[in-house]
Tab-separated table of C-alpha atoms in Angstrom:
chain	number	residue	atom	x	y	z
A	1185	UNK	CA	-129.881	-88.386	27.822
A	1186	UNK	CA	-127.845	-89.631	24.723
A	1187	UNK	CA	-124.496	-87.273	25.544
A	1188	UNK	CA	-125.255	-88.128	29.208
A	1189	UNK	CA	-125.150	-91.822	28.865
A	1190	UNK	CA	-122.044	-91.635	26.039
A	1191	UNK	CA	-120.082	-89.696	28.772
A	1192	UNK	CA	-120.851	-92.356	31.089
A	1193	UNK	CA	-119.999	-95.809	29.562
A	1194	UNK	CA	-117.647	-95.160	26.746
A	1195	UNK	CA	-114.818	-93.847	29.385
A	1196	UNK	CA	-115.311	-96.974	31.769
A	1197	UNK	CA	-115.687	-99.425	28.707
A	1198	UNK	CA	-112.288	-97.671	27.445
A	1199	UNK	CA	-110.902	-98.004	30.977
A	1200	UNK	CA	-111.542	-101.649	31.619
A	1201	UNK	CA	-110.354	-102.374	28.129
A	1202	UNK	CA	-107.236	-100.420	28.707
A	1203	UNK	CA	-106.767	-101.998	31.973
A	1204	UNK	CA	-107.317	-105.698	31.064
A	1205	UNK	CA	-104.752	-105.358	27.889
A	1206	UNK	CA	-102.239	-102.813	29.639
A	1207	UNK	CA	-99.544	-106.063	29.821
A	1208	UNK	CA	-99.884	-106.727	26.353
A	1209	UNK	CA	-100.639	-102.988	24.656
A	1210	UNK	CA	-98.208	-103.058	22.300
A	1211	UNK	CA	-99.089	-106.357	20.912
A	1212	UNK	CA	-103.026	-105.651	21.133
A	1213	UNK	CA	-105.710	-103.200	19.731
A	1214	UNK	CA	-107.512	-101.816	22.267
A	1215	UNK	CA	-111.406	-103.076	22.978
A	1216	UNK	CA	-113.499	-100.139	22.233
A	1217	UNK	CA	-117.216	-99.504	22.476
A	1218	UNK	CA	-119.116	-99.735	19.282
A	1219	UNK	CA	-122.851	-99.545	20.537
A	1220	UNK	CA	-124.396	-98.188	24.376
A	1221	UNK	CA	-127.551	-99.901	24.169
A	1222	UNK	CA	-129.848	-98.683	26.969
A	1223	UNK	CA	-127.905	-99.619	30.554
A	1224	UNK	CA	-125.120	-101.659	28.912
A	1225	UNK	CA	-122.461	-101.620	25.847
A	1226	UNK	CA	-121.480	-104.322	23.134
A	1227	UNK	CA	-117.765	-104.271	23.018
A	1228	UNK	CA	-115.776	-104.382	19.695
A	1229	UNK	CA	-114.376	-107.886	20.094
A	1230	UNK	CA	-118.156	-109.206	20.761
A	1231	UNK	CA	-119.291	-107.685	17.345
A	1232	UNK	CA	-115.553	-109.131	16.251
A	1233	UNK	CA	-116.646	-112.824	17.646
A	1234	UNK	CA	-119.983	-112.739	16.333
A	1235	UNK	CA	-118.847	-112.033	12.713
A	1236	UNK	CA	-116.166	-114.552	12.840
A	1237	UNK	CA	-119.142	-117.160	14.115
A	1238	UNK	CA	-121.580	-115.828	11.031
A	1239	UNK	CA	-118.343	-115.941	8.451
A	1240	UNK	CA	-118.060	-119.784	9.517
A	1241	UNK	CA	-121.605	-120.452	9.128
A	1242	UNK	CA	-122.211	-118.713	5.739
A	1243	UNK	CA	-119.306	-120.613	4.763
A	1244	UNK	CA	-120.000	-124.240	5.593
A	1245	UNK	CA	-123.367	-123.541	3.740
A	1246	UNK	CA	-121.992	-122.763	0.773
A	1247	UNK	CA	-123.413	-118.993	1.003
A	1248	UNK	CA	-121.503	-115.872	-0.664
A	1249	UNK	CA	-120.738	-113.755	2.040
A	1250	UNK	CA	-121.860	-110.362	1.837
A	1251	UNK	CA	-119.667	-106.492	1.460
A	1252	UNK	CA	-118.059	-106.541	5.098
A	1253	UNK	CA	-119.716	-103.163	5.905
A	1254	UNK	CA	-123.306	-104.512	5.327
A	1255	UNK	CA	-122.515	-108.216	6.763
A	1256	UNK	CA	-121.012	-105.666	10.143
A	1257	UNK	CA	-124.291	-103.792	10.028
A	1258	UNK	CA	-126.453	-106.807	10.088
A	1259	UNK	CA	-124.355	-108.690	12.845
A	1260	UNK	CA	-124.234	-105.333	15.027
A	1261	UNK	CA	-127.778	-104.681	14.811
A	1262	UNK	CA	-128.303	-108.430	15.687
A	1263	UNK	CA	-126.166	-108.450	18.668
A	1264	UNK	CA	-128.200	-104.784	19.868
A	1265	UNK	CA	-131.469	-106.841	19.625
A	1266	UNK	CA	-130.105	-109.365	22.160
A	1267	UNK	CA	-128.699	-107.492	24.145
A	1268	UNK	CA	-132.113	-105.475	24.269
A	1269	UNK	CA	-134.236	-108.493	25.316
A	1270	UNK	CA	-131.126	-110.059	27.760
A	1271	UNK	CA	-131.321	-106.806	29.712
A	1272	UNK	CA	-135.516	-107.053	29.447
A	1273	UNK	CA	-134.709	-110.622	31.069
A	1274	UNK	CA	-132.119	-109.330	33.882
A	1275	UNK	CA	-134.617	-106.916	35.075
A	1276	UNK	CA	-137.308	-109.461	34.896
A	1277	UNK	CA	-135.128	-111.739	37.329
A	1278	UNK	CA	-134.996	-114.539	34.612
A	1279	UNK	CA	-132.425	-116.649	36.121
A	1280	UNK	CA	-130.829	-120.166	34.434
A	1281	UNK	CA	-129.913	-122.695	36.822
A	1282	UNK	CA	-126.686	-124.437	36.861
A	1283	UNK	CA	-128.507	-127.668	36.551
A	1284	UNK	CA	-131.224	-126.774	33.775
A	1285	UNK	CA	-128.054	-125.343	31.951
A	1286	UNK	CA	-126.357	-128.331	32.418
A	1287	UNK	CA	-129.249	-130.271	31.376
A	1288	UNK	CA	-129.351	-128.320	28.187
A	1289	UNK	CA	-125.900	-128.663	27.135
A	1290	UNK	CA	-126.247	-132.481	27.489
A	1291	UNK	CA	-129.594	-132.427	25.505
A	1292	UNK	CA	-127.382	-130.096	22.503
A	1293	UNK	CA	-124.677	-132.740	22.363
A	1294	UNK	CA	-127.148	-135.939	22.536
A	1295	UNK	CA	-128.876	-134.295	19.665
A	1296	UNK	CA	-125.046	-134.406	17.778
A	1297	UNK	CA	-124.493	-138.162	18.643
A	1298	UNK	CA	-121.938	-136.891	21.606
A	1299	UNK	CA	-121.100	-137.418	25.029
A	1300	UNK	CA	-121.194	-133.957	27.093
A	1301	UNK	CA	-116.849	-134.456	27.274
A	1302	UNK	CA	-116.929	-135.427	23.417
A	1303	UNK	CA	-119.061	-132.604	23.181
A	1304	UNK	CA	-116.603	-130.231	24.736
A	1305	UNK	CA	-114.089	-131.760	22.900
A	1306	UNK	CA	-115.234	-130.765	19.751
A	1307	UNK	CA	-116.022	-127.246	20.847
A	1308	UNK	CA	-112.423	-127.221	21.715
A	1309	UNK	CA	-111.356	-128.420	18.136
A	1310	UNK	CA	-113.309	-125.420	16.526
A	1311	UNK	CA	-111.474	-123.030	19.140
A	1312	UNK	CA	-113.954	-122.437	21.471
A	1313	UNK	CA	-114.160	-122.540	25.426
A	1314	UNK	CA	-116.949	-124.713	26.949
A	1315	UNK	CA	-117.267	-121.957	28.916
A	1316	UNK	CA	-118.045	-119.635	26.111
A	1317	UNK	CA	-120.176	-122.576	25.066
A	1318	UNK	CA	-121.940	-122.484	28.109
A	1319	UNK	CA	-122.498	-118.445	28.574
A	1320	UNK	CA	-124.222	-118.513	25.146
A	1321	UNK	CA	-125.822	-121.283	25.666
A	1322	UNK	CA	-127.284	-119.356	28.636
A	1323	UNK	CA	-127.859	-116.219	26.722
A	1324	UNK	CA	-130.237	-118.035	24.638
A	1325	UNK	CA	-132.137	-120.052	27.332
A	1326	UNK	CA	-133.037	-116.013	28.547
A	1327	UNK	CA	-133.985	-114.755	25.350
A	1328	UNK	CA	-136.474	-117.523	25.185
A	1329	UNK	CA	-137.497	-117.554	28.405
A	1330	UNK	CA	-137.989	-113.702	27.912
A	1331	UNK	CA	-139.668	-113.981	24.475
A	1332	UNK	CA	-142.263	-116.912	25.747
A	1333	UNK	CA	-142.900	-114.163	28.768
A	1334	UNK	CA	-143.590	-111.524	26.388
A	1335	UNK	CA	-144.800	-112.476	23.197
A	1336	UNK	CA	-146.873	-115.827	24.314
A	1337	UNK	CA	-148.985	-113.373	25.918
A	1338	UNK	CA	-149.715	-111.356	23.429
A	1339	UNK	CA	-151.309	-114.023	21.097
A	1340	UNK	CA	-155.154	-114.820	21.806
A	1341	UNK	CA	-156.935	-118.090	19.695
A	1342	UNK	CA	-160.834	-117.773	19.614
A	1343	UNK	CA	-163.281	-120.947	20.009
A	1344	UNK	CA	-164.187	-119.083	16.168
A	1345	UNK	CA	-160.560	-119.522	14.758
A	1346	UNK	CA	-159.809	-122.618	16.198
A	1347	UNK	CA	-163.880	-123.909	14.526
A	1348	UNK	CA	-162.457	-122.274	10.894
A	1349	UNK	CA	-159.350	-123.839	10.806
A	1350	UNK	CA	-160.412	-127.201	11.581
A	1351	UNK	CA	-162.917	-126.990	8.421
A	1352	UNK	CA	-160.387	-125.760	6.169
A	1353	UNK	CA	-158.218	-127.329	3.837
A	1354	UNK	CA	-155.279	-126.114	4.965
A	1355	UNK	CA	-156.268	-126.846	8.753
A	1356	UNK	CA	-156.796	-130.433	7.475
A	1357	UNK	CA	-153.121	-130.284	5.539
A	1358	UNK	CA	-151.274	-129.086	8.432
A	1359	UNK	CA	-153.224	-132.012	11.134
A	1360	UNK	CA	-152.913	-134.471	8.872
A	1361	UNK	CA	-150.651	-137.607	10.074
A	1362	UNK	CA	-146.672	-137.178	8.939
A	1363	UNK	CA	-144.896	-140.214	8.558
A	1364	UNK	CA	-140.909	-140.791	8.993
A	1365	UNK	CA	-139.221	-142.567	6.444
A	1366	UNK	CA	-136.163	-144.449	5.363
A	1367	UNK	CA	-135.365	-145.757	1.757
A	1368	UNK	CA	-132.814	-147.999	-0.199
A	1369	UNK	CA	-132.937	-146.916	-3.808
A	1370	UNK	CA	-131.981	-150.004	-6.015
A	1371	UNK	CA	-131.460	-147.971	-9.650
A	1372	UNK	CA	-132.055	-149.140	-13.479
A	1373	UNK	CA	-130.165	-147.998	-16.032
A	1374	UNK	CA	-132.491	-145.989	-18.888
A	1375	UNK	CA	-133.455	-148.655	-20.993
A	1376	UNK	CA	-132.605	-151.500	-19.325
A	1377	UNK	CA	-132.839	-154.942	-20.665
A	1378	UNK	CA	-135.065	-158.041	-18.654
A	1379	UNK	CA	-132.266	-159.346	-17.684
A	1380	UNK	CA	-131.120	-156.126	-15.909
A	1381	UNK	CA	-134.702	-156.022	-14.584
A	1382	UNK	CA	-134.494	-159.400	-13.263
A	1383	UNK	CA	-131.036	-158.521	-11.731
A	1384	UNK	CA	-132.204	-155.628	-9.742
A	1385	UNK	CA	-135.518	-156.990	-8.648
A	1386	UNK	CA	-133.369	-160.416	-7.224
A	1387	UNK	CA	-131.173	-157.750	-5.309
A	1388	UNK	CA	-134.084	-155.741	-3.891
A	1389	UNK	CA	-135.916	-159.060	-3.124
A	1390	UNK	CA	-132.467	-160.347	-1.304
A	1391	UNK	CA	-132.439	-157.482	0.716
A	1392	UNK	CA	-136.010	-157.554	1.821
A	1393	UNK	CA	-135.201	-161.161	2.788
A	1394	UNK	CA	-132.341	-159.864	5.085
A	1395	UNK	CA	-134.328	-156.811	6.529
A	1396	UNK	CA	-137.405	-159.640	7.426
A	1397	UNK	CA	-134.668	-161.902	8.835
A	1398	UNK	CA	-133.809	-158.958	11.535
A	1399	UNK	CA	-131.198	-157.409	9.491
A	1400	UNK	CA	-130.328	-153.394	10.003
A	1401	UNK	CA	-131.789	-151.651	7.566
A	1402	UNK	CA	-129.875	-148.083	7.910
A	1403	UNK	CA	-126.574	-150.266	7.482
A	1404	UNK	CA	-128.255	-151.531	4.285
A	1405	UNK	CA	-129.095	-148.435	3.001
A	1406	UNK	CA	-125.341	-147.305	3.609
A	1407	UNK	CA	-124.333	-150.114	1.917
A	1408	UNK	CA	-126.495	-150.435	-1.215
A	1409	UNK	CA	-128.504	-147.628	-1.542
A	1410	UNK	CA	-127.709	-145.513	-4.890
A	1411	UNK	CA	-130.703	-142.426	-3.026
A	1412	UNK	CA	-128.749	-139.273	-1.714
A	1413	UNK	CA	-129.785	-140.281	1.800
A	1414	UNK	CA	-127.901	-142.949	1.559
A	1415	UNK	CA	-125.138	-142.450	4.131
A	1416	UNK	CA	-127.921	-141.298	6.786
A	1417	UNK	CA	-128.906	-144.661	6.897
A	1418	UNK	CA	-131.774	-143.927	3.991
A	1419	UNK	CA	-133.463	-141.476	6.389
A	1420	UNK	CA	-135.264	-139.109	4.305
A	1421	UNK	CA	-137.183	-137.038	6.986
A	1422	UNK	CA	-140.843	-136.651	7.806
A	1423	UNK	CA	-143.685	-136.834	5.123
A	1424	UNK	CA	-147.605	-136.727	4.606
A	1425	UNK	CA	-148.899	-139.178	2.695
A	1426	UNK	CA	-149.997	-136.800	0.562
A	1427	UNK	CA	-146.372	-136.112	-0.506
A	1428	UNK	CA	-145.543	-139.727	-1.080
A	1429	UNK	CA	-145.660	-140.905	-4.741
A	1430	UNK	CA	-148.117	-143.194	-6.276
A	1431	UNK	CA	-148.546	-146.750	-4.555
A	1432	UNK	CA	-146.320	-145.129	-1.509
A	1433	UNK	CA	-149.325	-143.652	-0.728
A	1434	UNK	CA	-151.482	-145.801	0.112
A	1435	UNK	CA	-149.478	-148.708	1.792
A	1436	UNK	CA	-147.425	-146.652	4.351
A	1437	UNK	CA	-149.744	-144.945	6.196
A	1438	UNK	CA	-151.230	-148.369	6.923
A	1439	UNK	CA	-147.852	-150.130	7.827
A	1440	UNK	CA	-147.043	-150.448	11.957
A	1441	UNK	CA	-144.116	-148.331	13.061
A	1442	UNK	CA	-140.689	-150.492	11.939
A	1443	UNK	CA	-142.119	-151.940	9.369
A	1444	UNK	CA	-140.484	-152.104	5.500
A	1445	UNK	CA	-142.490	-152.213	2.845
A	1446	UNK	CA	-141.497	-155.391	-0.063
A	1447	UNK	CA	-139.149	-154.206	-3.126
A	1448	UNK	CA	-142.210	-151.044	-5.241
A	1449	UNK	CA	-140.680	-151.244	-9.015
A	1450	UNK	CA	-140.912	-147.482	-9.642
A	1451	UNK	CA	-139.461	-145.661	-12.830
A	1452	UNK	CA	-135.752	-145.309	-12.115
A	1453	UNK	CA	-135.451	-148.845	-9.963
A	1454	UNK	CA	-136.564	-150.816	-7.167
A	1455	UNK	CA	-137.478	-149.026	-4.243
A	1456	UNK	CA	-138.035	-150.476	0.216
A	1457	UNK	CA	-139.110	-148.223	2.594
A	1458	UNK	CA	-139.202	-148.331	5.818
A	1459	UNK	CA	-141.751	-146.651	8.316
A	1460	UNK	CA	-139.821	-145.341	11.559
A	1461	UNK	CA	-142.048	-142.827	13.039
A	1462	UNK	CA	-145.816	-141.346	13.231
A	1463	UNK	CA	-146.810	-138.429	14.573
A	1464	UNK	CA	-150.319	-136.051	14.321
A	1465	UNK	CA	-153.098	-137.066	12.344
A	1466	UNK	CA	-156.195	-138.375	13.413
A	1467	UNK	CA	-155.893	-140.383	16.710
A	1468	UNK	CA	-157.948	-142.338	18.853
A	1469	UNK	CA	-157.298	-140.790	22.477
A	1470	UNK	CA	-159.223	-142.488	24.698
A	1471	UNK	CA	-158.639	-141.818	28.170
A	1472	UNK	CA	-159.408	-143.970	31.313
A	1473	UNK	CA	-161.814	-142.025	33.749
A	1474	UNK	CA	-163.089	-143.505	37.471
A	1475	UNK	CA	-166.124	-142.653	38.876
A	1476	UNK	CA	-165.679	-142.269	42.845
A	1477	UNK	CA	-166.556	-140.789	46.466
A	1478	UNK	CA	-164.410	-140.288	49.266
A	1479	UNK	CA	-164.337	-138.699	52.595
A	1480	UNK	CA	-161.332	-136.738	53.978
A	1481	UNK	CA	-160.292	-136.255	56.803
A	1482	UNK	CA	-157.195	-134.266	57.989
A	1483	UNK	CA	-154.950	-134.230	61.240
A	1484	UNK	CA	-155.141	-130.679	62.951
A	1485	UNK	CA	-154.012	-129.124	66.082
A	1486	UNK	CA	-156.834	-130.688	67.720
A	1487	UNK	CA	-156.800	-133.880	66.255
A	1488	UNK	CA	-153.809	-135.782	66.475
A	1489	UNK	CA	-152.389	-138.291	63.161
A	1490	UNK	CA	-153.058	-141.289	65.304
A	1491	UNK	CA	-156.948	-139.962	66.038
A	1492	UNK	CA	-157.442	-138.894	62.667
A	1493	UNK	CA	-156.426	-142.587	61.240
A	1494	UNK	CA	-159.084	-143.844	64.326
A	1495	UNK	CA	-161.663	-141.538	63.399
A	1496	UNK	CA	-161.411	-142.266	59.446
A	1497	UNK	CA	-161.385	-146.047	60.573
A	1498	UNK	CA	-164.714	-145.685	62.421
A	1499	UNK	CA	-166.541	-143.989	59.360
A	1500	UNK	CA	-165.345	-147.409	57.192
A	1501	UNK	CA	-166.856	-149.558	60.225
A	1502	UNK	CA	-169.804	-147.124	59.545
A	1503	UNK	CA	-170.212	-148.049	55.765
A	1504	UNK	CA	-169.298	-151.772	56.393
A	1505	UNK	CA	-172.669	-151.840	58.550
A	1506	UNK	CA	-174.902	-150.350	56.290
A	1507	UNK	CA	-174.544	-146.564	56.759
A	1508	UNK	CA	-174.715	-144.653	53.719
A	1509	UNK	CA	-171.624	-143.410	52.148
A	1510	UNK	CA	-173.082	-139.988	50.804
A	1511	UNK	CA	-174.600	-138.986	54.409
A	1512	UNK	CA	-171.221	-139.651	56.223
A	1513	UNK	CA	-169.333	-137.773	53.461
A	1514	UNK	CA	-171.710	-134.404	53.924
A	1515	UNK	CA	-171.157	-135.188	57.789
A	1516	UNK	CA	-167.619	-135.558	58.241
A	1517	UNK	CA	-165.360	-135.207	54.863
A	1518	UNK	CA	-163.468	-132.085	55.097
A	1519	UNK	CA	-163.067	-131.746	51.786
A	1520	UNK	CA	-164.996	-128.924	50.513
A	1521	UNK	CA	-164.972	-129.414	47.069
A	1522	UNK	CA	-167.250	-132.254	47.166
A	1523	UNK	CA	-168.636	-132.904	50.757
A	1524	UNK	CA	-171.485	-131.223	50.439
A	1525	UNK	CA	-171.945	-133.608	47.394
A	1526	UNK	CA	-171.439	-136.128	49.107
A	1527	UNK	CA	-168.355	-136.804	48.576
A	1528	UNK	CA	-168.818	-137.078	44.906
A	1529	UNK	CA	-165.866	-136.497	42.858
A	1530	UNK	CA	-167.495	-137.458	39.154
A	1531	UNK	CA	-165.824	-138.608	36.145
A	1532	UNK	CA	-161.851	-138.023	36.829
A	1533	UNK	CA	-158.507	-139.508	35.089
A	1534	UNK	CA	-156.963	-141.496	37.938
A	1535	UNK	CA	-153.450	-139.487	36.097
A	1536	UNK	CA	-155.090	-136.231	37.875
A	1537	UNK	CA	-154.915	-137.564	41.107
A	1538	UNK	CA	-152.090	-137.632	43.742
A	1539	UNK	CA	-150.161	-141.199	43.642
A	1540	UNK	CA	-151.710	-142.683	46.668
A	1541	UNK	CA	-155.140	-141.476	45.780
A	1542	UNK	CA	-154.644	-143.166	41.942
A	1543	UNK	CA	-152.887	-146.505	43.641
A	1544	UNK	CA	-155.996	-147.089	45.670
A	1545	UNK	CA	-158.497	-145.500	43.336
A	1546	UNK	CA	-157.068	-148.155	40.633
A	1547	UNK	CA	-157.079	-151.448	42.759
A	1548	UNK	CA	-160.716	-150.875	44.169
A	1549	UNK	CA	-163.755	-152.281	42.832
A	1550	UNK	CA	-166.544	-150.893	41.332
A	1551	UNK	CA	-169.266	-150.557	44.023
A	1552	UNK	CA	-166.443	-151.491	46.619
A	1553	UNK	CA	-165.245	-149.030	49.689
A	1554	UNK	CA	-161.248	-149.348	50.228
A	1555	UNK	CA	-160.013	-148.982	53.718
A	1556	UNK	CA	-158.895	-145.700	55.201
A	1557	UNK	CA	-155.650	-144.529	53.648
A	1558	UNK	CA	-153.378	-141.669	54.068
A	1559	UNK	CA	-152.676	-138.973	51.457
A	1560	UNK	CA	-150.470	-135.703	51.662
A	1561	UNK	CA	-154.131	-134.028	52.315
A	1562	UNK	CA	-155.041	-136.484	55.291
A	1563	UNK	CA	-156.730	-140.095	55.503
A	1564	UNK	CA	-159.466	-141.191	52.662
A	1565	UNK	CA	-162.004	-143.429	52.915
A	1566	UNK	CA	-162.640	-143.942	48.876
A	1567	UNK	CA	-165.288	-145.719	47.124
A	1568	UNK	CA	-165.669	-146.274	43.612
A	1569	UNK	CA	-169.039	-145.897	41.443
A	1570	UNK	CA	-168.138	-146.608	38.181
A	1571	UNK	CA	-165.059	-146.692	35.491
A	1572	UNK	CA	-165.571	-145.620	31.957
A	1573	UNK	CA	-163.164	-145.053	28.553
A	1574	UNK	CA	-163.768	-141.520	27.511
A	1575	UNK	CA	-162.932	-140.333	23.400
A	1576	UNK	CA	-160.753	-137.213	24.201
A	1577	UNK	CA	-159.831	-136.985	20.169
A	1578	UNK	CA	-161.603	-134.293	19.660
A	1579	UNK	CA	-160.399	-132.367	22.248
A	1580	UNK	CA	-156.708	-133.676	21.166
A	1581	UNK	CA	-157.550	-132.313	17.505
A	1582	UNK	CA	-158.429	-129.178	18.617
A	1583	UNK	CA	-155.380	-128.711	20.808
A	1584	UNK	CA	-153.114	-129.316	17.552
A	1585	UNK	CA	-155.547	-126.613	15.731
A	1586	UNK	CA	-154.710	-124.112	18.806
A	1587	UNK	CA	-151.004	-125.092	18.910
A	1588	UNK	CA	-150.919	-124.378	14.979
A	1589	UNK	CA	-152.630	-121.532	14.688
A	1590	UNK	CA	-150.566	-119.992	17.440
A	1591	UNK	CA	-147.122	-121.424	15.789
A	1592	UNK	CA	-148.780	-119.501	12.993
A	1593	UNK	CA	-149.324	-116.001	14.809
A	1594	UNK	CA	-146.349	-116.147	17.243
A	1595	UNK	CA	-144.025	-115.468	14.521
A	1596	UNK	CA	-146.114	-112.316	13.438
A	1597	UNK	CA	-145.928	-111.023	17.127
A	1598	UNK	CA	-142.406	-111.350	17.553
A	1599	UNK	CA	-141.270	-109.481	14.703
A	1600	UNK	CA	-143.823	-106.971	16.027
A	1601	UNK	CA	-142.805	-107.157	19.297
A	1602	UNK	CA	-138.906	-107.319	18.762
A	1603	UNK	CA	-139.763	-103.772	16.330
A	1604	UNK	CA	-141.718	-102.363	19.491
A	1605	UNK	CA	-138.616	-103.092	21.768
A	1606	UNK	CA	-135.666	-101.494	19.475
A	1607	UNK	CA	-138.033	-98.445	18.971
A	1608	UNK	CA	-138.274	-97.774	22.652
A	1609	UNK	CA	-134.531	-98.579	23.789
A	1610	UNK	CA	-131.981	-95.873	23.511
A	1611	UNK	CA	-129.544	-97.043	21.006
A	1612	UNK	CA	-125.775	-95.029	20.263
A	1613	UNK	CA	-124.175	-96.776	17.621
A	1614	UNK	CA	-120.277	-95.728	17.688
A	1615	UNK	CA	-119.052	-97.477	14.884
């Protein structure tokens, strides 16, 4: 199988290399082959590209790059794991639309501060093609698409788990409410006299007076804040309380969202910050649910739209006189689901419903009967029994525990998986 595939694509991967560079031979190496993984090959100037990209990278962090021969080896057996899961995707029919690709690639440069054509732009400044740009763009949207297939599957949470993490410490930890923070940093010099004191706490006051009186507080922060975050506005990321020193502590958490605390005297200097986000923690979900009836009934090839709309207007006549709703329901509503309950729908979240059902099931009365109204399923008639606010935290709380105990296993299953896959795929490194 090996010699058979070798003999197959390393002649037409030499071929179309010789043939695309045949104008310009004597000023070019030739492309060569330098893996056949399974039904396809990774070309020479890919694994050339992709360490050029990683070079870059490990350079703007400030990393030492490794020996070339084991920085080659981890790129090439990089690119043969892609290329694995991007041919698991093509015969899979994972396909990226134009417009979700699109939609990406404006999402990517919104996240940089950039207009999709500054966006481009920029690309084009490092030396590479938006098109390029957009094929790997692409590549990735598969691989994801093709690992969430996969390896989402594989991962099961019990009732149990989800029960034991919620008890633990670390469950609480990890659930417990982050907060997102900006700070100006007013310093004091080691020893500093009262007067310097008084100096710095008249500054930090002064600005608190401009930030109350609408000022921006990120240009503040640019402007006078000695912290390292200074030039991103004083944005210093997400926190837990927990992680907050001393008096922070306790009075951001209980702060409303764009609110800046007064000047905190700290050791080191004055300190404001300012609360920009929440997220997790414990919430109060309560959620809006409507007690109703209704009675359906649909157009057919017997019944006409126009007869149907009759018909549904003679049942309201019906309950207008008297009639009860329940018994007409279990007589005519062709709804199955609750006809022979009388047309009793129970507690439901008017969000669950289609829009015309919600409109109408919001603007009737409790213990009132709305006239007949058409739906995409056919014409209603709708009463409603009762309206009630129902506490979904708990359920909310465990659907973080779920969420984070799968964040927590879905690593462990993809290294497991991605193992599984490289094992099984026929591999010819030509290097």
């Amino acid at each position: 199988m090996k010699n058979k595939l070798s003999k197959i694509f390393a002649p037409l991967a030499m071929a179309s290399a010789l043939l695309a560079g045949s104008a310009h031979a004597q000023f070019q190496s030739i492309d060569r082959v330098v893996a056949i993984v399974d039904n396809d090959v990774i070309m020479q100037s890919q694994l050339d590209d992709r360490m050029r990209e990683v070079r870059q990278t490990l350079s703007k962090r400030g990393n030492a790059l490794p020996p070339e021969h084991v920085l080659q080896q981890q790129v090439l057996e990089r690119l043969i794991i892609e290329n694995i899961q991007l041919q698991i995707g093509d015969r899979s029919g994972i396909r990226i639309a134009d417009d979700e690709l699109n939609g990406a690639l404006g999402t990517i440069a919104q996240r940089n501060g950039m207009t999709l054509e500054q966006f481009r732009q920029a690309l084009s400044n490092d030396g590479v093609s938006y098109e390029e740009a957009r094929d790997q763009v692409r590549r990735e949207m598969v691989i994801s698409r093709v690992r969430e297939y996969r390896v989402a599957d594989r991962i099961q949470i019990s009732d149990q788990e989800v029960t034991n993490f919620l008890a633990s410490d670390l469950g609480q930890i990890q659930l417990a409410e982050e907060l997102r923070l900006a700070l100006i940093f007013l310093p004091l010099p080691e020893g500093a006299s009262p007067e310097q004191i008084r100096a710095a706490e008249s500054g930090a006051d002064d600005l608190y007076r401009q930030i109350q009186n609408g000022a921006d507080f990120a240009q503040l922060a640019i402007a006078r804040s000695a912290g390292e975050n200074a030039l991103e506005g004083g944005e210093i990321g997400w926190r837990k309380a927990a992680q907050l020193p001393g008096v922070f502590s306790e009075i951001v958490p209980k702060m409303a969202v764009g609110e800046t605390t007064a000047p905190v005297r700290m050791p080191g200097g004055f300190y404001l910050v300012k609360l920009l986000e929440k997220r997790g923690g414990e919430v109060n979900a309560l959620v809006d649910e409507v007690r109703a009836r209704h009675i359906l009934l649909k157009p057919s090839a017997i019944r006409s739209e126009e007869e149907t709309e009759k018909q549904a207007q003679r049942v309201y006549d019906r309950i207008m006189a008297g009639e009860d709703f329940a018994k007409l329901a279990k007589n005519f509503s062709e709804d199955p689901g609750s006809a022979l309950n009388g047309g009793d729908l129970n507690w439901v979240s008017p969000d669950a419903m289609v829009p015309e059902f919600r409109a109408m099931m919001q603007q009737t009365a409790v213990n009132e009967v709305s006239k007949p109204f058409r739906s995409q399923f056919g014409w209603h008639v709708l009463r409603v029994e009762g309206r009630r606010a129902t506490d979904r935290s708990e359920d909310l709380r465990e659907h973080q525990a779920r969420t984070a105990l799968r964040n927590r296993k879905y690593d462990e299953e993809l290294s497991l998986w991605l193992r599984q896959i490289r094992d099984e795929a026929f591999v010819e490194v030509k290097l």
